[in-house]
XYZ file of C-alpha atoms in Angstrom:
603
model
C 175.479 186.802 98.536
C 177.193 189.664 96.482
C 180.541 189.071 95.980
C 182.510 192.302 96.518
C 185.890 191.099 95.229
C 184.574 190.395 92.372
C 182.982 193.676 92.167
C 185.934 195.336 92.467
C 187.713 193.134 90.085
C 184.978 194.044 87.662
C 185.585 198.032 88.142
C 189.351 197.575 87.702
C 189.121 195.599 84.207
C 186.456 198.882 83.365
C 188.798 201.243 84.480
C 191.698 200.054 82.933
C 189.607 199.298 79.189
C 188.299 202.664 79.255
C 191.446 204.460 79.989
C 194.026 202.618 77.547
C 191.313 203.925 75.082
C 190.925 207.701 76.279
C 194.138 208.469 78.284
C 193.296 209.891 81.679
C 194.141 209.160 85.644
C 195.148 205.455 86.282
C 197.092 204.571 89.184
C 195.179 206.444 91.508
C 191.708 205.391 90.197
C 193.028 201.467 90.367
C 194.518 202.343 94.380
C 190.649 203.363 95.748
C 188.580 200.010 94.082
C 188.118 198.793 97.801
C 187.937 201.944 99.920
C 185.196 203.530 97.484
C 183.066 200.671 97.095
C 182.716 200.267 101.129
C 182.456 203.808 101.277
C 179.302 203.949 98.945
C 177.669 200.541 100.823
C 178.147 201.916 104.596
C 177.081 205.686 103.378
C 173.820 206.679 101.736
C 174.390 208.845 98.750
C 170.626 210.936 99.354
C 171.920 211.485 102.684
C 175.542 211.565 103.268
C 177.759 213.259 101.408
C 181.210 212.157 99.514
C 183.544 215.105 98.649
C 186.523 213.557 96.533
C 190.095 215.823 97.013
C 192.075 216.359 93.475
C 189.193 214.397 91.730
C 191.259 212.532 89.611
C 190.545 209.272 91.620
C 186.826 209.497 90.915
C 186.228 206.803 88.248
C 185.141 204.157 90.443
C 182.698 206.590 92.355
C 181.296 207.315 88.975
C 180.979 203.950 87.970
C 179.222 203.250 91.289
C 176.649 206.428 90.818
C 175.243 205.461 87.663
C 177.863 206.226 85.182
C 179.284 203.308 84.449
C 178.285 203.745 80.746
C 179.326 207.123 80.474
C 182.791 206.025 81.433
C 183.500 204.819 77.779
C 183.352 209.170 76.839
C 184.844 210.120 79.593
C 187.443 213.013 78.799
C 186.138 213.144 75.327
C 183.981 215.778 74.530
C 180.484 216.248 75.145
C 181.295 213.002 77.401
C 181.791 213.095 81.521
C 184.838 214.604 82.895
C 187.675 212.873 84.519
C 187.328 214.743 87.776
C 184.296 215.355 90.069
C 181.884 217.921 88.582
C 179.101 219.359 90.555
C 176.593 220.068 87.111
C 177.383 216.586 85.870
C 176.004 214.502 88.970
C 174.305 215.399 92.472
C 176.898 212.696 93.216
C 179.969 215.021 92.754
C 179.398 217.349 95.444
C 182.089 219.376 94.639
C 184.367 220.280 91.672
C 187.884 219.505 92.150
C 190.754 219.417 89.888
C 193.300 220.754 92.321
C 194.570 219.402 95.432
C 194.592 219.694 99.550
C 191.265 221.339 98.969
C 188.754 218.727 100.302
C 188.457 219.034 103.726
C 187.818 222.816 104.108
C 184.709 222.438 101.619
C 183.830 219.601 103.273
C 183.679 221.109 106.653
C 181.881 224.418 104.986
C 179.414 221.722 103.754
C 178.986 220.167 107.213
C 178.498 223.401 108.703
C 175.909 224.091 106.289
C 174.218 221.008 106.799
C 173.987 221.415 110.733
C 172.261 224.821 110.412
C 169.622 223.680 108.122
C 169.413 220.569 110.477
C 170.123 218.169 107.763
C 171.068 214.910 108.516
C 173.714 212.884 107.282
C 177.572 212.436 107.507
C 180.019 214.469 105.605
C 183.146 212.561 104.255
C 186.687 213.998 103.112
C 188.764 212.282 101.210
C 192.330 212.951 100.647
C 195.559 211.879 99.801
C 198.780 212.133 101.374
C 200.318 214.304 98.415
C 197.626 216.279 99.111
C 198.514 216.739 102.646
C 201.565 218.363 101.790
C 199.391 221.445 100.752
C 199.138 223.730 103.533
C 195.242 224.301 102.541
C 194.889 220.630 104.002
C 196.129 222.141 107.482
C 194.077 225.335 107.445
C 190.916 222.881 106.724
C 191.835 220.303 109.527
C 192.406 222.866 112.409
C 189.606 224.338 112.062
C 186.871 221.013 111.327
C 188.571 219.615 114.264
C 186.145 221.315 117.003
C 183.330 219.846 114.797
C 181.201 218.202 117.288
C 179.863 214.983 115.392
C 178.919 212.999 111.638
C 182.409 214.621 109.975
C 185.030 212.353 108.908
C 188.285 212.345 107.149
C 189.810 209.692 105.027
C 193.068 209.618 104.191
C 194.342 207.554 101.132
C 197.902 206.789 101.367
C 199.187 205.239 99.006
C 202.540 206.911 99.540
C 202.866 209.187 96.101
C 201.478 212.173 94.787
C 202.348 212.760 90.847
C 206.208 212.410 91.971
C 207.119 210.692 95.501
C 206.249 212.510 98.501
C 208.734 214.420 100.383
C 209.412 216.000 103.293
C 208.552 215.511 107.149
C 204.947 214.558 106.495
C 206.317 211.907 104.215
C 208.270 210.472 106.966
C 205.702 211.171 109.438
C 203.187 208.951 107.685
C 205.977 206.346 107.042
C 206.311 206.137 111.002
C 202.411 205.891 111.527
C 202.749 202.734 109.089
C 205.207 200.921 110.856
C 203.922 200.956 114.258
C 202.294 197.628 114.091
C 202.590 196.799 117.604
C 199.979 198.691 119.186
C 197.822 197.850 115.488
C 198.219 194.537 116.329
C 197.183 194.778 120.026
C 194.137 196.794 118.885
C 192.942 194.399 116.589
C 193.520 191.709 118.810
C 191.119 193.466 121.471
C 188.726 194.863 118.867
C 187.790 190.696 117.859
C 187.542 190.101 121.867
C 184.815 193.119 121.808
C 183.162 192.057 118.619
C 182.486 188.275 120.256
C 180.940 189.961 123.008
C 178.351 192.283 121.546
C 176.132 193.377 124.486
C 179.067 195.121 126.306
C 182.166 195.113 123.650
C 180.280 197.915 121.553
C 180.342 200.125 124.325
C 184.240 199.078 125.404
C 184.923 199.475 121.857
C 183.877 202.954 121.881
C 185.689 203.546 125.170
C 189.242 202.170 124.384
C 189.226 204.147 120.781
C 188.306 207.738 122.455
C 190.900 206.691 125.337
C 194.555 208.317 125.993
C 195.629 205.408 128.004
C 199.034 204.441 128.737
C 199.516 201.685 127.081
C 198.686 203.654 123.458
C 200.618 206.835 124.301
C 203.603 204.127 125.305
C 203.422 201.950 122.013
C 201.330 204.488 119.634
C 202.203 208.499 120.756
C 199.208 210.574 119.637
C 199.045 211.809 116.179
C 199.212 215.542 114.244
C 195.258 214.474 114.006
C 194.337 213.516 117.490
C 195.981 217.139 118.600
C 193.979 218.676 116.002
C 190.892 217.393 117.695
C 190.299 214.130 115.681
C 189.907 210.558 116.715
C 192.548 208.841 114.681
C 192.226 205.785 113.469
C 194.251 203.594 111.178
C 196.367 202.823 109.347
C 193.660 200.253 107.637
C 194.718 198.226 104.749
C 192.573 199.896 102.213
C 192.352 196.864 99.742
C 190.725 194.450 102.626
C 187.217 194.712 102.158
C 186.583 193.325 105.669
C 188.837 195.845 107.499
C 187.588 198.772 105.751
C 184.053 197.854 106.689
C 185.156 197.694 110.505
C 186.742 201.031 109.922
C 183.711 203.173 108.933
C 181.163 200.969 110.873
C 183.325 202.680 113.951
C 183.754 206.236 112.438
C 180.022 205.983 112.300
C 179.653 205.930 116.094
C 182.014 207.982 117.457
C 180.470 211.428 117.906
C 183.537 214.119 117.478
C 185.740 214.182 113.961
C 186.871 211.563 113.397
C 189.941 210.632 110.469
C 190.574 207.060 109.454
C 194.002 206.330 107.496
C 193.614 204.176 104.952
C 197.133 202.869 103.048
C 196.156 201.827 99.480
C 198.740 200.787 96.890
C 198.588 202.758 93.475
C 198.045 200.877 90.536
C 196.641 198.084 92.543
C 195.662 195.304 90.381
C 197.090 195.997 87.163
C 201.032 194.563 87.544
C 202.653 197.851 84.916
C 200.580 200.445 87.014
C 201.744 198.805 90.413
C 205.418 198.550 89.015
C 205.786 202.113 88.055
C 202.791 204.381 89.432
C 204.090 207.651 88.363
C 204.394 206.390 84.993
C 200.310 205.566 84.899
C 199.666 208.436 86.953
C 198.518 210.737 83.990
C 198.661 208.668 80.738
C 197.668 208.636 77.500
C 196.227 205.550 75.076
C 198.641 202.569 75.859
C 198.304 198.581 74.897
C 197.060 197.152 77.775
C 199.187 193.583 77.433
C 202.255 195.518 77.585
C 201.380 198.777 79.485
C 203.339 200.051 76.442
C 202.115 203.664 75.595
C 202.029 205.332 72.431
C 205.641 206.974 71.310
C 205.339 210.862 71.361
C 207.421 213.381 69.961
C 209.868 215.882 71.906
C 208.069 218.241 74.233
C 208.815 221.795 75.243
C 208.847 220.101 79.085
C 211.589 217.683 78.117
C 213.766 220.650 75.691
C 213.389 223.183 78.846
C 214.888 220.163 81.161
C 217.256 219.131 79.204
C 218.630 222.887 78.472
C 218.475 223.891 82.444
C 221.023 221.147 82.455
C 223.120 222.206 80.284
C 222.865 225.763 81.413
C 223.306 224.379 85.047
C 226.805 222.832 84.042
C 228.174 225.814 83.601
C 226.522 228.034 86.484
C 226.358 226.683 90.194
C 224.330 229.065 91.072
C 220.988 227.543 89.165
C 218.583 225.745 91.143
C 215.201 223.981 89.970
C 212.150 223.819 92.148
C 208.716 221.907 91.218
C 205.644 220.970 93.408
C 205.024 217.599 93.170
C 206.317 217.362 89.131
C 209.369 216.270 88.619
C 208.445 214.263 85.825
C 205.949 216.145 84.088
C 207.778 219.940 83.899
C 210.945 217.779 82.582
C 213.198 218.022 85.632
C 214.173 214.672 85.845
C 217.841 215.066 84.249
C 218.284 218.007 86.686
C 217.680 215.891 89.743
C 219.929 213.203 88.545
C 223.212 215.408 87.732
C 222.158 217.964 90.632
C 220.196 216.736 93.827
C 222.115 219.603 95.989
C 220.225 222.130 93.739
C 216.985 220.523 93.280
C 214.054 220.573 95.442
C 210.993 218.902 95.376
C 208.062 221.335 97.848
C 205.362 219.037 97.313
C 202.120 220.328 96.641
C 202.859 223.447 97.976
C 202.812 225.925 95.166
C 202.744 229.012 97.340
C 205.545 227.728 99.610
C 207.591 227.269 96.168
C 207.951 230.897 94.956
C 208.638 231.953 98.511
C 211.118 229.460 99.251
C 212.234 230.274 95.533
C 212.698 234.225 96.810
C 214.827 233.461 99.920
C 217.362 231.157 97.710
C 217.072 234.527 95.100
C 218.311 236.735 98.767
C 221.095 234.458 99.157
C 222.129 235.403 95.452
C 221.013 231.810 93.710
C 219.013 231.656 90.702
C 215.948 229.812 91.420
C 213.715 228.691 88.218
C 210.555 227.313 89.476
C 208.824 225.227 86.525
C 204.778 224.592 86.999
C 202.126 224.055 85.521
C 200.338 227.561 84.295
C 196.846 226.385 86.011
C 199.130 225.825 89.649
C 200.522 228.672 89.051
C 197.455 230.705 90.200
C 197.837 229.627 93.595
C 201.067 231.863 93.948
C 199.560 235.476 93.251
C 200.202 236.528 96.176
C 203.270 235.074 96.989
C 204.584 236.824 93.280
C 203.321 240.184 94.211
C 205.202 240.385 97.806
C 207.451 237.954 98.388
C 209.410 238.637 94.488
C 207.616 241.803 92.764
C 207.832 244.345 95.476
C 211.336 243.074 97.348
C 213.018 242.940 93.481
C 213.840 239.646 93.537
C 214.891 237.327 90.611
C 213.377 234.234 89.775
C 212.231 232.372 86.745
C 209.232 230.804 86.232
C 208.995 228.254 83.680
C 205.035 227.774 82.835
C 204.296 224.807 81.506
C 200.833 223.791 79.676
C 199.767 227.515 78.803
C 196.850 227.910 77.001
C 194.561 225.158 75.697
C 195.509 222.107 77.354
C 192.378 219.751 76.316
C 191.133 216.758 77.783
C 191.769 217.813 81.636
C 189.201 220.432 81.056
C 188.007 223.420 82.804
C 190.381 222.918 86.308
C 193.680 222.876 84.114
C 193.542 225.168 81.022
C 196.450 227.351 81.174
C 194.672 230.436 80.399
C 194.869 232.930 82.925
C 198.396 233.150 83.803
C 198.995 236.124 80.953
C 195.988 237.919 82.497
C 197.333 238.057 86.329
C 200.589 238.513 85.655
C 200.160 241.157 83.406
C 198.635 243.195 86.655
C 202.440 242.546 88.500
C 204.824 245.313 88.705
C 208.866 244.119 87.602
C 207.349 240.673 85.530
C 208.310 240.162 82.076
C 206.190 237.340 80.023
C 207.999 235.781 77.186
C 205.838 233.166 74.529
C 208.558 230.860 72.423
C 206.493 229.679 69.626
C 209.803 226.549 69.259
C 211.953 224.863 70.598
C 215.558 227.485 69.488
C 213.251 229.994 71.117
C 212.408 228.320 74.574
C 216.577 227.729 75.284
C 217.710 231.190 74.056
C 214.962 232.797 76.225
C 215.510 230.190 79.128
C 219.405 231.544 78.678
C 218.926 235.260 78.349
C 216.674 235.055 81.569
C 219.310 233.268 83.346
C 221.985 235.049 82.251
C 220.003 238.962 82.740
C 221.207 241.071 85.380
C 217.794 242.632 85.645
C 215.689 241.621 89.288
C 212.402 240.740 88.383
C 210.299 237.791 87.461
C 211.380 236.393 84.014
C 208.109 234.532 83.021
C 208.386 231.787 80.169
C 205.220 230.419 79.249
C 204.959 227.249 76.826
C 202.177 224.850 75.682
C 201.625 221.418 76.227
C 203.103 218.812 73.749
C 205.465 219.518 70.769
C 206.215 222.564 68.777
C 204.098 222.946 65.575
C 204.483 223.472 61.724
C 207.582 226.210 61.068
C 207.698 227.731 57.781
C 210.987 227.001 55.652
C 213.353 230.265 56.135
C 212.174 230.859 59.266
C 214.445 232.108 62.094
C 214.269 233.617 65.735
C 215.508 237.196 65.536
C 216.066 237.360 69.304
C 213.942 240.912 69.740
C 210.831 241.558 71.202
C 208.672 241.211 68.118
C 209.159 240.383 64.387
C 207.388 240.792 61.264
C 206.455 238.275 58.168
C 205.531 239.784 55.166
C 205.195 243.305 53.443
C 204.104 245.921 55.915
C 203.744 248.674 53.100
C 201.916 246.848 50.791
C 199.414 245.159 53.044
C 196.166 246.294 54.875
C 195.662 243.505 56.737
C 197.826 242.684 60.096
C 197.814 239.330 61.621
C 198.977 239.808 65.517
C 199.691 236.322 67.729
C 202.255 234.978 70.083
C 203.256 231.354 70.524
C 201.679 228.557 69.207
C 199.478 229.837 67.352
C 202.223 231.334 64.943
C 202.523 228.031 63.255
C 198.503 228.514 62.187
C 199.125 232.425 61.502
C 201.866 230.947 58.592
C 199.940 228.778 57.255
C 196.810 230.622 57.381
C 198.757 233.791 55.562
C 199.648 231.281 52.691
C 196.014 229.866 52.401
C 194.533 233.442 52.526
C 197.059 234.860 49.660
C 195.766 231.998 47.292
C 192.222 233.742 48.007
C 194.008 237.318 47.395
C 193.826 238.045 50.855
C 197.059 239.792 51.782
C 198.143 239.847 55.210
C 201.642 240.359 57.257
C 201.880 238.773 60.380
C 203.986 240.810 64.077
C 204.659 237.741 66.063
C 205.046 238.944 69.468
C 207.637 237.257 71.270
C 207.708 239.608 74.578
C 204.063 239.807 75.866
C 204.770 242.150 78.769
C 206.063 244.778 78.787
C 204.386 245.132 75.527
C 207.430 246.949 72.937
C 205.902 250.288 72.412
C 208.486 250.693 69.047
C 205.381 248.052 67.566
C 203.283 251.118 66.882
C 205.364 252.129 64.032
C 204.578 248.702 62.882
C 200.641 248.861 63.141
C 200.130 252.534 62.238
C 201.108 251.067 58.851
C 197.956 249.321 58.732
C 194.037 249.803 58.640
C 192.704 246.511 60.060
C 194.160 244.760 62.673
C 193.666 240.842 63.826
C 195.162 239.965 67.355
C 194.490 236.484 67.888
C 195.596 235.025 71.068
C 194.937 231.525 73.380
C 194.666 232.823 76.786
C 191.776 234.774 78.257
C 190.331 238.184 76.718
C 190.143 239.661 79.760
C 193.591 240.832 81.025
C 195.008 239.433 77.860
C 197.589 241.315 75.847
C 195.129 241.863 72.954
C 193.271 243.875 75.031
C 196.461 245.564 76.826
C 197.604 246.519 73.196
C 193.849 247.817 72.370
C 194.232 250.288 75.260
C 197.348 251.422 73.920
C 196.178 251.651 70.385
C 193.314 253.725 72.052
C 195.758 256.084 73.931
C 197.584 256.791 70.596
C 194.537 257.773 68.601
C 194.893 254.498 66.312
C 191.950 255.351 63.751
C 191.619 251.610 62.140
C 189.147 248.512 62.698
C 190.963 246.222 65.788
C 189.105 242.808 65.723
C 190.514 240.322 68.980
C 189.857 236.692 68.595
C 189.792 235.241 72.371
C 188.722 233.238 75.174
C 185.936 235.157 76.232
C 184.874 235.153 79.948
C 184.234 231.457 80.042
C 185.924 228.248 80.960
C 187.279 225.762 78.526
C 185.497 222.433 79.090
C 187.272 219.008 78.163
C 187.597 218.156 74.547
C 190.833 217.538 72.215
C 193.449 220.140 72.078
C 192.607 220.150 68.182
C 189.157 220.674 68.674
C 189.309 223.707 71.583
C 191.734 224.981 69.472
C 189.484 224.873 66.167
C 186.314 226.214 68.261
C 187.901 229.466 69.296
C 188.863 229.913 66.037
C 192.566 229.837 67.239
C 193.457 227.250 63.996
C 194.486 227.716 60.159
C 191.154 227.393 59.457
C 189.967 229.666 61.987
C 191.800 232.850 61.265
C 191.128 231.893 57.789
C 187.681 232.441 58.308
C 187.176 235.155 60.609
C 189.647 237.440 58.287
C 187.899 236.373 54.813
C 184.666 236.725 56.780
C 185.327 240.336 57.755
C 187.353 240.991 53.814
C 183.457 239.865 52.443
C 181.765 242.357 54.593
């Protein structure tokens, strides 16, 4: 006889060698061993269908669909990714990288199925971060007048990224604690089982009932009176219990959504100690959980400054979705738990929330990752842009973010926030610049949205000399004596300096406008680049949208007569690699600018 313990004992010591090696999701991949092993034994994969929520708990199901040798490349490039992805196995039904979005494709899928008289179940998983996402809702009241073969899993292992707050937080706290009427099911449930030839049949009776004695000790749940059968919770690390579980779901012919409680980090004693710590996580020494020491980050220096800032103003409040710890807010919440708030995984329900504190004349500075950020278009445009509202948005992780891949890169915020009236984008290239722009926007009387966007990580090489002159663009190097201009923003004005030095050793002269407001774009930078014949704009976001492009339109306007070359991401999506090497294949690098300017100077 196969011995499933040991199975899943087997995928934990792979999960945890693979990712002390290449970073990636750990906690949450250790929490599902159990539930996605019984999953994959009680469902057929030709059949049924498995859509994952987030995707960053996958590596199990990967292991378990063939890819267990992959898993040694995963996040590295050319290897797998570390979420589902629909081109990389018929396995992955669906891509997902962000979260609460499971159940709504999962019903579309069902849907789809049942018209083309497919067979099979379709199954949802999700977590209970996720469920703090009001997607989750729209996709649950509506799948809950499916008639039959649709079910919904929830893994709860009681944290998103940060811990879960708010009233579904406590609601799922209360489902977990009513062990009576658990125990007195279970206790019936064995009776049944010992009498096969009618306790199948009783079995199926007492779950679809409303009887008295459950509404008494159990009152229905948000699911049953969305049209599910609930059932749960289920200890999602007891092989045995899980199998009862979906053996049942199996049966029952309306929706049906079985909550599972798992325990993050489960079988690896660091992960289990401090989840959000091994939620995300880079190399680390698997004897000690000890990770590799990094250097200051622009998340940490923008925390640490909205502190200080905060000291001084009462009126500053910080808002994140679920990331506390990874926008840097962690020093806010400890010196100022009156002002901070924690949505959950409800981006949208951020900057909205984040324009009624701006009506009652707070200053609400909502840090997020740029790829969340998208989620909020809407909520920017007519809950802030058209009311004139002030708030702040601190963007974390713009541009290339690397081994998350295609779901995360922070490329697009520049291009849709560029199309919003009353938004100004600034791009700090270091650290002096991130807390004087994080002040000024503070401290402005204008009311608008005061965009700061930052990368991922630590700020890079800064030439001796160099200082931030506070305006919205400056210029290194001769602008009469030069043909050549060298136009970029953030980042990637460490690589324009060093690139300018390496290019004057091949006689290559350039000066380099380092943008530092991206929108509204300065017009007074004409009488910079009407000085020159041949213009570079290099810039990590998107082409489209971009402000290479805005400024080409405005070149065009003003009958600018010279060659305008823009080096970009072009109409595509970033797939996981490095940050060095996405950075080095759009040309983005020293070496890149290097070579596209000497390449044109040989032409």
């Amino acid at each position: 006889m196969v011995n499933k313990k040991k199975i899943c004992q087997e995928i934990r010591r792979r999960i945890i060698d693979v990712v002390s090696k290449n970073g990636g999701h750990l906690a949450s991949n250790l929490g599902v061993v159990e539930l996605t092993l019984v999953l994959h034994e009680i469902f057929n994969g030709k059949n049924d269908r498995i859509i994952w929520d987030v995707g960053h708990q996958c590596y199990a199901h990967k292991i378990l669909t063939g890819r267990s040798e992959k898993l040694k490349d995963i996040r590295k490039e050319n290897g797998i990714s570390g979420f589902t992805n629909r081109f990389e196995s018929e396995y992955d039904v669906f891509t997902a990288g962000h979260s609460s979005t499971s159940i709504s494709s999962a019903f579309g899928l069902a849907q789809a199925r049942k018209i083309n008289s497919e067979p099979g179940y379709t199954i949802a998983i999700i977590g209970d971060g996720a469920l703090t996402g009001g997607l989750a809702y729209e996709g649950l009241n509506n799948s809950g007048r499916f008639d039959k073969n649709f079910i919904v899993v929830l893994n709860d292992n009681e944290m998103s990224i940060s811990k879960n707050v708010g009233s579904i937080s406590n609601y799922l706290s209360k489902i977990r604690t009513r062990n009576l009427y658990i125990k007195f099911k279970n206790i019936v449930e064995k009776g049944l089982d010992s009498t096969p030839l009618i306790g199948n049949k009783l079995k199926k009776l007492l779950i679809k009932s409303k009887s008295a004695v459950k509404k008494f000790v159990y009152e229905n749940t948000i699911f049953e009176e969305m049209g599910f059968l609930y059932y749960g919770p289920v200890d999602g690390h007891d092989l045995k219990e899980l199998n009862t579980a979906f053996n049942i779901a199996k049966n029952i012919n309306q929706p049906v959504f079985v909550h599972v409680v798992t325990t993050k980090g489960k079988g690896y004693k660091f992960a289990e100690k401090n989840p959000k710590n091994f939620h995300g996580i880079g190399s680390f020494e698997i004897t000690t959980g000890n990770s590799k020491k990094t250097n200051e980050n622009f998340s940490d220096v923008f925390g640490e400054e909205l502190v200080r800032i905060a000291e001084k103003n009462p009126k500053i409040c910080a808002i994140t979705a679920a990331m506390k710890s990874g926008t840097g807010l962690n020093k806010f919440f400890d010196k100022f738990k009156d002002r901070f708030f924690d949505v959950g995984i409800a981006e949208e329900h951020a900057v909205t929330f984040a324009s009624g504190l701006s009506v009652g004349g707070l200053i609400p500075v909502f840090a997020v990752n740029s790829s969340f950020l998208q989620r909020t278009y809407d909520q920017l445009i007519h809950d802030v842009s058209i009311q004139e509202l002030k708030i702040i948005l601190a963007i974390d992780r713009s541009g290339l973010i690397g081994n998350d891949g295609e779901t995360h890169q922070g490329l697009f915020d520049i291009s849709f926030l560029n199309t919003i009236p009353n938004v100004t984008i600034f791009c700090p290239s270091f650290f002096d610049e991130l807390k004087y722009i994080l002040n000024y926007s503070i401290n402005s009387i204008e009311n608008k949205i005061f965009a700061i966007r930052y990368p991922k990580g630590s700020e890079l090489y800064r030439y001796d000399g160099y200082e931030y002159n506070k305006s919205n663009f400056d210029t290194h190097g001769d602008i009469n004596n030069t043909e050549i201009l060298l136009i970029t923003y953030g980042r990637t004005f460490s690589f324009a300096c060093e690139a300018r030095k390496i290019l004057l050793e091949k006689n290559i002269k350039i000066c380099i406008l380092k943008l530092n407001v991206v929108k509204p774009i300065d017009l007074k930078i004409l009488e910079v680049i009407f000085n020159f014949k041949k213009i570079f704009f290099f810039e990590e976001s998107l082409k489209s949208g971009g402000v290479a492009e805005k400024l080409g339109c405005i070149l065009l306007e003003n009958n600018y007569v010279g060659e305008y070359k823009i080096v970009a991401i072009d109409d595509r999506y970033v797939k996981h690699s490095s940050m060095k090497s996405q950075i080095e294949k759009y040309c983005l690098s020293t070496s890149g600018m290097v070579n596209k300017i000497s390449e044109f100077e040989n032409i």
